Tab-separated table of C-alpha atoms in Angstrom:
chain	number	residue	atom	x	y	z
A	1	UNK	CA	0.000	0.000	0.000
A	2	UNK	CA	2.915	2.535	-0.848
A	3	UNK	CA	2.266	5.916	-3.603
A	4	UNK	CA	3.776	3.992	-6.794
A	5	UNK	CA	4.692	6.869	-9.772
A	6	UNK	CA	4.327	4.230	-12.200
A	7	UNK	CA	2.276	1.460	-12.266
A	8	UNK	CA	-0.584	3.428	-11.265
A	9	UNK	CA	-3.669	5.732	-12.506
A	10	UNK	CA	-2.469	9.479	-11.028
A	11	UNK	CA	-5.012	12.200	-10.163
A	12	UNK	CA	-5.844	14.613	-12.767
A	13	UNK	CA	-3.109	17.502	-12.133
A	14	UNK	CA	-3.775	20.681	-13.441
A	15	UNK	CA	-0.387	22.361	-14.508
A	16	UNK	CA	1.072	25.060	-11.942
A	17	UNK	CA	0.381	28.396	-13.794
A	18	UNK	CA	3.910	29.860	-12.878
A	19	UNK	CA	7.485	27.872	-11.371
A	20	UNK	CA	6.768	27.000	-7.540
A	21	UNK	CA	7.470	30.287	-6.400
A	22	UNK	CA	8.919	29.079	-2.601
A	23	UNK	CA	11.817	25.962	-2.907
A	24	UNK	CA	11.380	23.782	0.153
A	25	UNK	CA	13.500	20.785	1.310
A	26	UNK	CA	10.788	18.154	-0.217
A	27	UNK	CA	8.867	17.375	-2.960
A	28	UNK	CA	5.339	19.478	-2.982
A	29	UNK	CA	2.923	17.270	-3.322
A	30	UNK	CA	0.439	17.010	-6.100
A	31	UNK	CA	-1.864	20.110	-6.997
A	32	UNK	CA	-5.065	19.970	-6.408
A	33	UNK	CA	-7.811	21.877	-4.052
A	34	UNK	CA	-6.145	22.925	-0.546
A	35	UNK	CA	-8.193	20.424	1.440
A	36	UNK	CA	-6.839	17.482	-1.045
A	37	UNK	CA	-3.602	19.062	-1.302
A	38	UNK	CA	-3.631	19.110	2.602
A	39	UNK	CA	-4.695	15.331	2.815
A	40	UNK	CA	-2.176	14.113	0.697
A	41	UNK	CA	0.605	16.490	2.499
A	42	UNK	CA	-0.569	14.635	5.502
A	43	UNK	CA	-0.096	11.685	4.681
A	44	UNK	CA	3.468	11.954	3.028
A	45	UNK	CA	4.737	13.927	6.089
A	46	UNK	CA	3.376	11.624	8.230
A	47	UNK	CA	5.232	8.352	6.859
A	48	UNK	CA	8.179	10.703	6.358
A	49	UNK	CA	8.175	12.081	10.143
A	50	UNK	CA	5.975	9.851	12.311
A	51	UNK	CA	2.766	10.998	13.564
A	52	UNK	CA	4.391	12.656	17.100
A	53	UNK	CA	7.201	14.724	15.080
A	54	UNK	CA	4.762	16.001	12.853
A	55	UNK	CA	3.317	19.418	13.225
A	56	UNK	CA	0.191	21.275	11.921
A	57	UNK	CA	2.839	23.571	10.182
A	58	UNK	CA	5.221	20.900	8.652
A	59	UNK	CA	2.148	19.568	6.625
A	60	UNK	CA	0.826	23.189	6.294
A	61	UNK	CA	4.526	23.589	4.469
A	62	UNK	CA	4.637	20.353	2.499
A	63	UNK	CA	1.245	21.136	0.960
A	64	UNK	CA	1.991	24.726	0.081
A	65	UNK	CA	-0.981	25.877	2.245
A	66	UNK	CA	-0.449	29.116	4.706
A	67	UNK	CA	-0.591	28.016	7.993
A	68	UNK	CA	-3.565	30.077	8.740
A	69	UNK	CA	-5.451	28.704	5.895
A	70	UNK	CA	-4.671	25.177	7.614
A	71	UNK	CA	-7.346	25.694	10.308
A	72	UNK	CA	-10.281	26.739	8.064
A	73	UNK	CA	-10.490	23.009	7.129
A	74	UNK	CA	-8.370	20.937	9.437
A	75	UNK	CA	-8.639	22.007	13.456
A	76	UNK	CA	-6.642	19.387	15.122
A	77	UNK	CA	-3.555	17.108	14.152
A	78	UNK	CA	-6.107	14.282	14.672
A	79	UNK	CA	-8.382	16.071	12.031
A	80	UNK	CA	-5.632	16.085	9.633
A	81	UNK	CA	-4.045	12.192	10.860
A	82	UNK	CA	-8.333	10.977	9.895
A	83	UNK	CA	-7.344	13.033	6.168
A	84	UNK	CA	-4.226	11.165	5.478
A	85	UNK	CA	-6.039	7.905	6.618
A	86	UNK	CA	-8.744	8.901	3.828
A	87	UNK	CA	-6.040	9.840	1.743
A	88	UNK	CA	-4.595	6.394	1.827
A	89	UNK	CA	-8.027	4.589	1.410
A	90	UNK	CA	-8.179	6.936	-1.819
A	91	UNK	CA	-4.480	5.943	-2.948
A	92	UNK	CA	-6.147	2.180	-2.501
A	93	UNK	CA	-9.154	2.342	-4.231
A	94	UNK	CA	-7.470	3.889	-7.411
A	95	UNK	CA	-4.696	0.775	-6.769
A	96	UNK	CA	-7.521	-1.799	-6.824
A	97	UNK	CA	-9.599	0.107	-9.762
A	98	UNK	CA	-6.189	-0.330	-11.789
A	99	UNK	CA	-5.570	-3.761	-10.627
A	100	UNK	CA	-8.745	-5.089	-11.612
A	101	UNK	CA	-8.259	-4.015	-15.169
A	102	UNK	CA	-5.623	-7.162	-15.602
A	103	UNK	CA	-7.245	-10.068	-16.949
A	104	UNK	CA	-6.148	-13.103	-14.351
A	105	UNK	CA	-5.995	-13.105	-10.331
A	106	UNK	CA	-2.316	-14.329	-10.644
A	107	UNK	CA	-1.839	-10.957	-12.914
A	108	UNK	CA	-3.545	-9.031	-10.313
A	109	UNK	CA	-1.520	-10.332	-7.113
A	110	UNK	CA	1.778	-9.997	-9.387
A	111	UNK	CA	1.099	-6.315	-9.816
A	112	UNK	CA	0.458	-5.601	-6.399
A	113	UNK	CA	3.972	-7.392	-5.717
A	114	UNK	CA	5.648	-5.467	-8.462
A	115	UNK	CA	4.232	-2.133	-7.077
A	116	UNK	CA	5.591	-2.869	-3.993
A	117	UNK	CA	8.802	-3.923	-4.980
A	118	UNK	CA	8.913	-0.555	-7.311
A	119	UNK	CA	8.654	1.497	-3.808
A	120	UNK	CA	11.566	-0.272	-2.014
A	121	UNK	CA	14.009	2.432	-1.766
A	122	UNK	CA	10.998	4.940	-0.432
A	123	UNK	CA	10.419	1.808	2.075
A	124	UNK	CA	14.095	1.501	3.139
A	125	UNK	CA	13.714	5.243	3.839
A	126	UNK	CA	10.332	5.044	5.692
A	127	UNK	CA	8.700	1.950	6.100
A	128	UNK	CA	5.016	0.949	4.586
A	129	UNK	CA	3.117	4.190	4.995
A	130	UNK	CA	0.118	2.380	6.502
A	131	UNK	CA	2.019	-0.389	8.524
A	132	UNK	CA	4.375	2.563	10.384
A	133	UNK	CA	1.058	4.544	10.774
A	134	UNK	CA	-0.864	1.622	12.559
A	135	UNK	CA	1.886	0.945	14.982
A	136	UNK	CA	1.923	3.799	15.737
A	137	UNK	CA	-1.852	4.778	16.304
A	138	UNK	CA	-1.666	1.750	18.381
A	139	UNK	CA	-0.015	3.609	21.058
A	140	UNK	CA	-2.389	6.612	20.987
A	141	UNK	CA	-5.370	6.946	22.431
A	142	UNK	CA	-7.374	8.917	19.684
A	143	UNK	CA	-9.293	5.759	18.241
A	144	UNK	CA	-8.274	6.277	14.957
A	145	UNK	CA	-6.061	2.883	14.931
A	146	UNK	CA	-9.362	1.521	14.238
A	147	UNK	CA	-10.255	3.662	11.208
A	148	UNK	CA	-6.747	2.725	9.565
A	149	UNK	CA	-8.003	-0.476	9.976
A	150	UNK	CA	-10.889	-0.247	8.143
A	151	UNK	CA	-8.731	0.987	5.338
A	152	UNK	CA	-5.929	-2.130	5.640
A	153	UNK	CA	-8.978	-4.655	5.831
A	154	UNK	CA	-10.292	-3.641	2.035
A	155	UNK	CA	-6.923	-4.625	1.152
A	156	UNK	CA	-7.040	-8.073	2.794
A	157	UNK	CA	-10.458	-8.464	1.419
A	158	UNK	CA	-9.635	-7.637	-2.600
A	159	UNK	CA	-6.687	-10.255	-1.657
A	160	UNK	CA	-8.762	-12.790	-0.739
A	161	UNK	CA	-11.235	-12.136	-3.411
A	162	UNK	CA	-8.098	-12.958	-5.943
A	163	UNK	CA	-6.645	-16.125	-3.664
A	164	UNK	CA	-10.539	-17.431	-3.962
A	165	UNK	CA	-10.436	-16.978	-8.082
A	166	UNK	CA	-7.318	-18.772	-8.257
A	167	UNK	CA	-9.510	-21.535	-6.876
A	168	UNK	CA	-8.360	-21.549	-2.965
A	169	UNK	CA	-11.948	-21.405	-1.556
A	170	UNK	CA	-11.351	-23.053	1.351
A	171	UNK	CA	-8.304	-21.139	2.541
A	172	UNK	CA	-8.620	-18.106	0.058
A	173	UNK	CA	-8.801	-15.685	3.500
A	174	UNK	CA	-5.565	-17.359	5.517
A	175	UNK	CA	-3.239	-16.803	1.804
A	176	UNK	CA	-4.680	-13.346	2.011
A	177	UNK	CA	-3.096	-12.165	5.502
A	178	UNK	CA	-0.449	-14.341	4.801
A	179	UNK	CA	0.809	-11.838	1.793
A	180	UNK	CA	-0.504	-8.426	3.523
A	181	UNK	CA	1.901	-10.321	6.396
A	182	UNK	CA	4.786	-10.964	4.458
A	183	UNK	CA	4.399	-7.337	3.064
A	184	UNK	CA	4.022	-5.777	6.044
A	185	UNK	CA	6.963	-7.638	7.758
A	186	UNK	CA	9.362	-6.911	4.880
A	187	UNK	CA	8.581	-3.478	4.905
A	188	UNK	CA	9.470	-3.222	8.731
A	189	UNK	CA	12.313	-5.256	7.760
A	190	UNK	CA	13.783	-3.733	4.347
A	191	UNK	CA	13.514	-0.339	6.858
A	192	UNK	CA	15.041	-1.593	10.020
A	193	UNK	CA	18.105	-2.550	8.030
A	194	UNK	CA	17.725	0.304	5.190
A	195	UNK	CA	18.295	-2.657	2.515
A	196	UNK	CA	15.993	-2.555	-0.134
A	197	UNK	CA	17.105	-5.312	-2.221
A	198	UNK	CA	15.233	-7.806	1.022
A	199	UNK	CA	12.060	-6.113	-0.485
A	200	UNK	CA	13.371	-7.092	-3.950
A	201	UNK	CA	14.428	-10.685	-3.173
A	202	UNK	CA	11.144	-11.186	-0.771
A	203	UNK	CA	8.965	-9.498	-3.382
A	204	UNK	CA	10.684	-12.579	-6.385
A	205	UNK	CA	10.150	-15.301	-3.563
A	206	UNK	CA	6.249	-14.342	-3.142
A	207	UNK	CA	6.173	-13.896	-6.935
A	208	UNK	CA	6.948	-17.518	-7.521
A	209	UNK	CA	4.570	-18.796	-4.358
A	210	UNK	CA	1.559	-16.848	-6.170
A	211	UNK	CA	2.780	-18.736	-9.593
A	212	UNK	CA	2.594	-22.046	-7.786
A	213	UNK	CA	-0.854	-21.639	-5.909
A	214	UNK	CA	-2.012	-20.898	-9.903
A	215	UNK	CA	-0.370	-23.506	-11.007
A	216	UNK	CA	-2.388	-25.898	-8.867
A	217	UNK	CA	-5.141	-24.069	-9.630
A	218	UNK	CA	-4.600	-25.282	-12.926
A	219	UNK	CA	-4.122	-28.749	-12.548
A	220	UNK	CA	-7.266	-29.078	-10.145
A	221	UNK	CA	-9.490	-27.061	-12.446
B	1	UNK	CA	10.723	-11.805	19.783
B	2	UNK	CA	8.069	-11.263	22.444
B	3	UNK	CA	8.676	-12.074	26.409
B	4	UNK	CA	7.086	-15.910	27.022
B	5	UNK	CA	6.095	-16.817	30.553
B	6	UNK	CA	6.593	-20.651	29.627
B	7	UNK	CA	8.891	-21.818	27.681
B	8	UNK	CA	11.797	-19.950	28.357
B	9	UNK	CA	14.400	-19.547	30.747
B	10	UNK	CA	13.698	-16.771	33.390
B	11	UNK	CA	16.594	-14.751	34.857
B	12	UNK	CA	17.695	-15.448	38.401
B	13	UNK	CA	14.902	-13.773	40.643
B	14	UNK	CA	15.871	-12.662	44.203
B	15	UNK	CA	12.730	-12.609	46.532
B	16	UNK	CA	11.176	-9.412	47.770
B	17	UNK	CA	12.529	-8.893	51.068
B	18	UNK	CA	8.646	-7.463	51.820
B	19	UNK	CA	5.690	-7.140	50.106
B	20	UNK	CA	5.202	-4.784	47.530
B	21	UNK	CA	4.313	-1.495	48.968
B	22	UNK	CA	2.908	0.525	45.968
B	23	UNK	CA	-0.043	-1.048	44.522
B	24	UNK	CA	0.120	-0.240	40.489
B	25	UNK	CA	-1.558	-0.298	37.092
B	26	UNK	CA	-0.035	-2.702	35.346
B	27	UNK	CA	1.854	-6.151	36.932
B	28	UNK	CA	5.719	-5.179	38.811
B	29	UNK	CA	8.510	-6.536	36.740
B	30	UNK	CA	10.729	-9.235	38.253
B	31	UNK	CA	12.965	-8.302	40.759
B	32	UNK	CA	16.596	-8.236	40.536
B	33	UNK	CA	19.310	-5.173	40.724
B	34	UNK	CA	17.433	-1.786	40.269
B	35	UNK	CA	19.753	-1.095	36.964
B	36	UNK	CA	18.292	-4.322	35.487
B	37	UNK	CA	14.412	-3.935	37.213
B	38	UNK	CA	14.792	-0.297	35.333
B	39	UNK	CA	15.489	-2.219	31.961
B	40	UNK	CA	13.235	-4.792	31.971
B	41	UNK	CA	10.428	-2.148	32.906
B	42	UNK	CA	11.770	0.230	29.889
B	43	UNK	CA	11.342	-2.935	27.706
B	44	UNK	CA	7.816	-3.373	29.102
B	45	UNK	CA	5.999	0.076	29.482
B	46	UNK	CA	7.522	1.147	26.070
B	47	UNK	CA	6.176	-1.707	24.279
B	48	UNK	CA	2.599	-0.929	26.081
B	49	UNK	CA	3.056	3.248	25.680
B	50	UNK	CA	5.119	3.695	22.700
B	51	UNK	CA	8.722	5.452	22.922
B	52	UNK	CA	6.874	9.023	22.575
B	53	UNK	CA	4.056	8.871	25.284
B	54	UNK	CA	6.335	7.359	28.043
B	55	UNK	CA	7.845	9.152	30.524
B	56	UNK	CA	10.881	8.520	32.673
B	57	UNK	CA	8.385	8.697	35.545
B	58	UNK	CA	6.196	5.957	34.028
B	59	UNK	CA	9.475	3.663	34.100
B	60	UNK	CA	10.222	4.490	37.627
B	61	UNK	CA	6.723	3.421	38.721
B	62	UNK	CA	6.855	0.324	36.593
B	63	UNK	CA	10.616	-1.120	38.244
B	64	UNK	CA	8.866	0.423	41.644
B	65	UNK	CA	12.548	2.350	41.929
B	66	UNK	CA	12.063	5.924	43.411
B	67	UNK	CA	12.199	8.545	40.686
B	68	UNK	CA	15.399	10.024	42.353
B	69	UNK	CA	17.324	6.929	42.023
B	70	UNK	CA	16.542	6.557	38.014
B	71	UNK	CA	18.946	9.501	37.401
B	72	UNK	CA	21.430	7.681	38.939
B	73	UNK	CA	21.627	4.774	36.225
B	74	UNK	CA	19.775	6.825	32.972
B	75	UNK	CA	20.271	10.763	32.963
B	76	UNK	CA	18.529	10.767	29.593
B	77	UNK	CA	14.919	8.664	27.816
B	78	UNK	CA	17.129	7.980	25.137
B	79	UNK	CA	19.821	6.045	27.765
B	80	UNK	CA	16.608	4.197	28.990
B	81	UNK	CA	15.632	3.354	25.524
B	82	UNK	CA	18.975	1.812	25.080
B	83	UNK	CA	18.719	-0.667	28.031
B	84	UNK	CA	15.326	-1.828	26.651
B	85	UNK	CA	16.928	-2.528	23.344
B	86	UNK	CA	20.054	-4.375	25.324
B	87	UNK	CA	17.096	-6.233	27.772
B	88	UNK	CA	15.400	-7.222	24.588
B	89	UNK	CA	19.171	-8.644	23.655
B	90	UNK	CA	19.676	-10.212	26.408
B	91	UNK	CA	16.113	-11.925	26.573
B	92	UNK	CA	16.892	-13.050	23.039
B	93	UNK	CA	20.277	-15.027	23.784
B	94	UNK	CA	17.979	-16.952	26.548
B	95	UNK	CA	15.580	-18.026	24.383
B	96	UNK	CA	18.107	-18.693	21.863
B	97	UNK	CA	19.625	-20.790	24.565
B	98	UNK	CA	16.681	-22.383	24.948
B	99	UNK	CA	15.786	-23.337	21.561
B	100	UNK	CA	19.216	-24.620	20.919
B	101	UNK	CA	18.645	-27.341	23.408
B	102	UNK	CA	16.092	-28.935	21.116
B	103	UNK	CA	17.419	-32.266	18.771
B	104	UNK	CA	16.742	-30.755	15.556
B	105	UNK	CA	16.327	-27.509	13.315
B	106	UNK	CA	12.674	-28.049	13.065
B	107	UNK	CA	12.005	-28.751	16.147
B	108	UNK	CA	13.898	-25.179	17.102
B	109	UNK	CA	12.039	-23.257	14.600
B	110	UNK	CA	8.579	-24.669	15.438
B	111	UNK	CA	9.309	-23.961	19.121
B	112	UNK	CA	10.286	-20.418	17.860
B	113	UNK	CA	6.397	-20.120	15.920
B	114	UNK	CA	4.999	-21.968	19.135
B	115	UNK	CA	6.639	-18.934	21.388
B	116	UNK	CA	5.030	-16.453	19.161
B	117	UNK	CA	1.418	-18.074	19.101
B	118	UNK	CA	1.964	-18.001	22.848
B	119	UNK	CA	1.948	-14.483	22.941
B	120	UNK	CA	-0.631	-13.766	20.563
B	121	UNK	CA	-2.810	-12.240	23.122
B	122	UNK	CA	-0.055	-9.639	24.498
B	123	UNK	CA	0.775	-9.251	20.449
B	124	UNK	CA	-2.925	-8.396	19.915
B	125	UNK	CA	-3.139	-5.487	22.442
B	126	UNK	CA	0.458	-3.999	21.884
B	127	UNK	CA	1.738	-5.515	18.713
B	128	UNK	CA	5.587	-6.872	18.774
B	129	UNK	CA	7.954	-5.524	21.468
B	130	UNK	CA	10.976	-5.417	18.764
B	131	UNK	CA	9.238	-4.457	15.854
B	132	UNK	CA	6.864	-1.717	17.068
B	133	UNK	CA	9.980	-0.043	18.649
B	134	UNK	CA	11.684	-0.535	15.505
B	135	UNK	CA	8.816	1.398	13.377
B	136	UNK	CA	8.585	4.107	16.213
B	137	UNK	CA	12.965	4.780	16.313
B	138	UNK	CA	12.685	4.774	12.565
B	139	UNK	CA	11.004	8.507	13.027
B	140	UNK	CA	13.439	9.381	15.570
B	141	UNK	CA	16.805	10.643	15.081
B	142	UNK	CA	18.705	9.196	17.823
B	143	UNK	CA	20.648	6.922	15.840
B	144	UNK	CA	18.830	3.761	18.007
B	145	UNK	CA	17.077	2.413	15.249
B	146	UNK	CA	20.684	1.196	14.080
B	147	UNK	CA	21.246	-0.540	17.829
B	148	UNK	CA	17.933	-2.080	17.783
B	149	UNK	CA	18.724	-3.700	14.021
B	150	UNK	CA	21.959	-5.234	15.562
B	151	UNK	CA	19.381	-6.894	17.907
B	152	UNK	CA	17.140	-8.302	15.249
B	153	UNK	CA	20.263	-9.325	13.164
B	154	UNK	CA	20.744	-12.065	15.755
B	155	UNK	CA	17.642	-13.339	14.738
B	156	UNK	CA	17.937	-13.588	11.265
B	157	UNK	CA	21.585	-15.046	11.721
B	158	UNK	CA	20.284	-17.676	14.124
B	159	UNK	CA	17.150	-18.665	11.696
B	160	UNK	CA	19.374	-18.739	8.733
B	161	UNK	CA	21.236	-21.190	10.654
B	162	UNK	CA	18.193	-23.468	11.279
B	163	UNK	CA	17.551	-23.304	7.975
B	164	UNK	CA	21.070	-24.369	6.188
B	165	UNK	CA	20.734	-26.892	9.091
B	166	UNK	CA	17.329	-28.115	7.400
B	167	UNK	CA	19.515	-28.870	3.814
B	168	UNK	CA	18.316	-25.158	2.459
B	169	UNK	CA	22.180	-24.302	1.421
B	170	UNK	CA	22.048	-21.536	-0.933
B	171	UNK	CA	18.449	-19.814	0.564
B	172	UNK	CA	18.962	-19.824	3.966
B	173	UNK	CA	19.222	-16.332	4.381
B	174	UNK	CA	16.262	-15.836	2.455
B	175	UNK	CA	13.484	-17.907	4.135
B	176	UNK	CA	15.408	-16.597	7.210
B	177	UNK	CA	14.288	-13.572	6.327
B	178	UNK	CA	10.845	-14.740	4.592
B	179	UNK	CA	10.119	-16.100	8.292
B	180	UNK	CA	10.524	-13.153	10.264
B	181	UNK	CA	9.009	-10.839	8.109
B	182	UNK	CA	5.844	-13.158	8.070
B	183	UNK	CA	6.236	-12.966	12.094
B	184	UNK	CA	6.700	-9.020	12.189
B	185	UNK	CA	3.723	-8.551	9.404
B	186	UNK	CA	1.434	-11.415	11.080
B	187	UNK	CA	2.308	-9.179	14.755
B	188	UNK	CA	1.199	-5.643	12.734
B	189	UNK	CA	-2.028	-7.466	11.242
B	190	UNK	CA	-2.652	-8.963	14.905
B	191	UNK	CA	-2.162	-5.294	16.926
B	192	UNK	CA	-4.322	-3.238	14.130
B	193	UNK	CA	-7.176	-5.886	14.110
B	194	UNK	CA	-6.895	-6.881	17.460
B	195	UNK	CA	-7.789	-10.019	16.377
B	196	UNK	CA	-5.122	-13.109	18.379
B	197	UNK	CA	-6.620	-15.936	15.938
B	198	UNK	CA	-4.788	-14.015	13.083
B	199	UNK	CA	-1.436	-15.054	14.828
B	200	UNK	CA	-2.399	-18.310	15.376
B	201	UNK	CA	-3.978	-19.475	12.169
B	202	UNK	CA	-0.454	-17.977	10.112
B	203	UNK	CA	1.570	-19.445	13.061
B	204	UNK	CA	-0.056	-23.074	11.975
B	205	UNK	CA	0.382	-22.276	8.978
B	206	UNK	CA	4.515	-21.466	9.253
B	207	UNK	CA	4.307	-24.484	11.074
B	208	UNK	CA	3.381	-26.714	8.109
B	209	UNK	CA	6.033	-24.767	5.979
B	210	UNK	CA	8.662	-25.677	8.039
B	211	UNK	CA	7.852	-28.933	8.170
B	212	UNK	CA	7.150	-29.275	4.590
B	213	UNK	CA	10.866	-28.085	3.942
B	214	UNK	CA	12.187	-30.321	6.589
B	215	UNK	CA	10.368	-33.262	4.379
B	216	UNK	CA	12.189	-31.949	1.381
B	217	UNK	CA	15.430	-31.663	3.507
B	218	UNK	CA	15.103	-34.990	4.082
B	219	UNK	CA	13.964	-36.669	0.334
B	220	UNK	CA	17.463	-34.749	-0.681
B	221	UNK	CA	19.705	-35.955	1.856
């Protein structure tokens, strides 16, 4: 579940009218209105700093937003933590919409590995933008752990939607948090070391597990 | 990674002289010197607070040492964060230990996936004590993410070793890797859901892999 620049449909952008006028030390995100720009800002600064680092003014920054402006749609840091959630289930629903467009389940899983292994140096830096976000909502006590998990459980759904059309029905839901596992443990992993190539050689080794469960999909239909 | 109450070996406990005087929250740690009492409760509240929302204070009440005396053995959070990572070393080489008492390499690694299932309920509310820390240091700047990877190297070395043990020459390192990940990712899934039965149902099913490599171990050799 990481922002791919490739393999994926992008928003409609219009073109900035003029150069960015004000240089800042990252990327501005993607333009847009100020309450999606805001969103999205959110939710890059927050897998970039961690929710507690963050401040109202370091997304205010990233999304080219003056602070004051910040408050007319976003009160609280929680306000703007619920918009990068929503951001993410966004980023997810265009994934899935994309995926869905490849003809076979084993095409569809494949992508979703290939994605991820396309974000492994952004990983190495970071993490998994959801998975670092959910540990740590865990340790707050502002309840939105459980709307992050609402977002991570469409994933595991669509997954097991694709394990049960390779013809797993009677396990179709264990494969599924087996692969969001392995993803979400080789993310922590590939970041705790800063190695991205254990993403890469992960990523092959779930590649060819997919490829077999087809295969004796095959040979049983 | 996570502390078991069974199967592993417990450090030498001296009795209370008395009983405990300061009723708390959350169970005492076990006794021993007040350096190590202060480590093992860093270990503990951290994984139950988060590195961010824990206090010095917090750990103090925890080890049931007088806040005054702390400042004698950790000036600093950060000092205290570094004698959880080296109490989450330490508890690692036991159960190491431990596990290398067992005949075989499967047997070590399905005691490894039966410590984890153990746990599942402490996983569930907190997530894992070495990984969560890992994702929160990762947005620090301390430079302890680094220490804490040395930690979780062991691991990897010692599973790779269980592995080349099991006849897996030239992928050790790999399914080494493949396992933990799965463990970290299964421990992420298990925390955001709050759902135990995850853990266990992708613990049986690392079980079966292991022992369906072991088979194959043992049709080559």
């Amino acid at each position: 579940m990481t922002y791919s620049d490739s393999a994926e449909p992008s928003p409609p952008a219009s073109p900035p009218s003029q150069p960015s006028p004000s240089p800042a030390s990252r990327p501005k995100v993607a333009r847009g209105g100020k309450r999606e720009r805001l969103a999205a800002a959110a939710a890059q600064v927050l897998h970039e700093q961690g929710v507690e680092k963050t401040t109202i003014a370091d997304i205010a920054r990233a999304a080219d937003v003056p602070l004051g402006n910040v408050y007319y749609y976003f009160k609280t840091k929680d306000q703007l933590v619920e918009a990068a959630i929503d951001a993410h289930a966004q980023h997810l629903a265009g994934l899935i919409s994309a995926l869905d467009a490849l003809p076979t389940p084993q095409d569809r899983l494949k992508a979703l590995l290939a994605g991820w292994i396309d974000q492994r140096e952004l990983t190495a830096r970071h993490g998994c933008p959801t998975g670092s976000l959910a540990s740590e909502l865990d340790k707050r006590d502002d309840g939105l752990d459980q709307t992050l998990a609402t977002v991570m459980r469409v994933l595991l759904d669509w997954a097991e939607q694709q394990f049960r059309a390779l013809g797993r029905t009677s396990d179709a839901r264990e494969l599924a948090v087996a692969l969001i596992a392995s993803y979400q443990g080789i993310s922590l992993l590939t970041n705790t070391f800063r190695d991205p190539e254990m993403m890469a050689t992960e990523g092959r080794r779930l590649e060819r597990w997919i490829d077999s469960l087809a295969d004796q999909g095959l040979s049983v239909g």
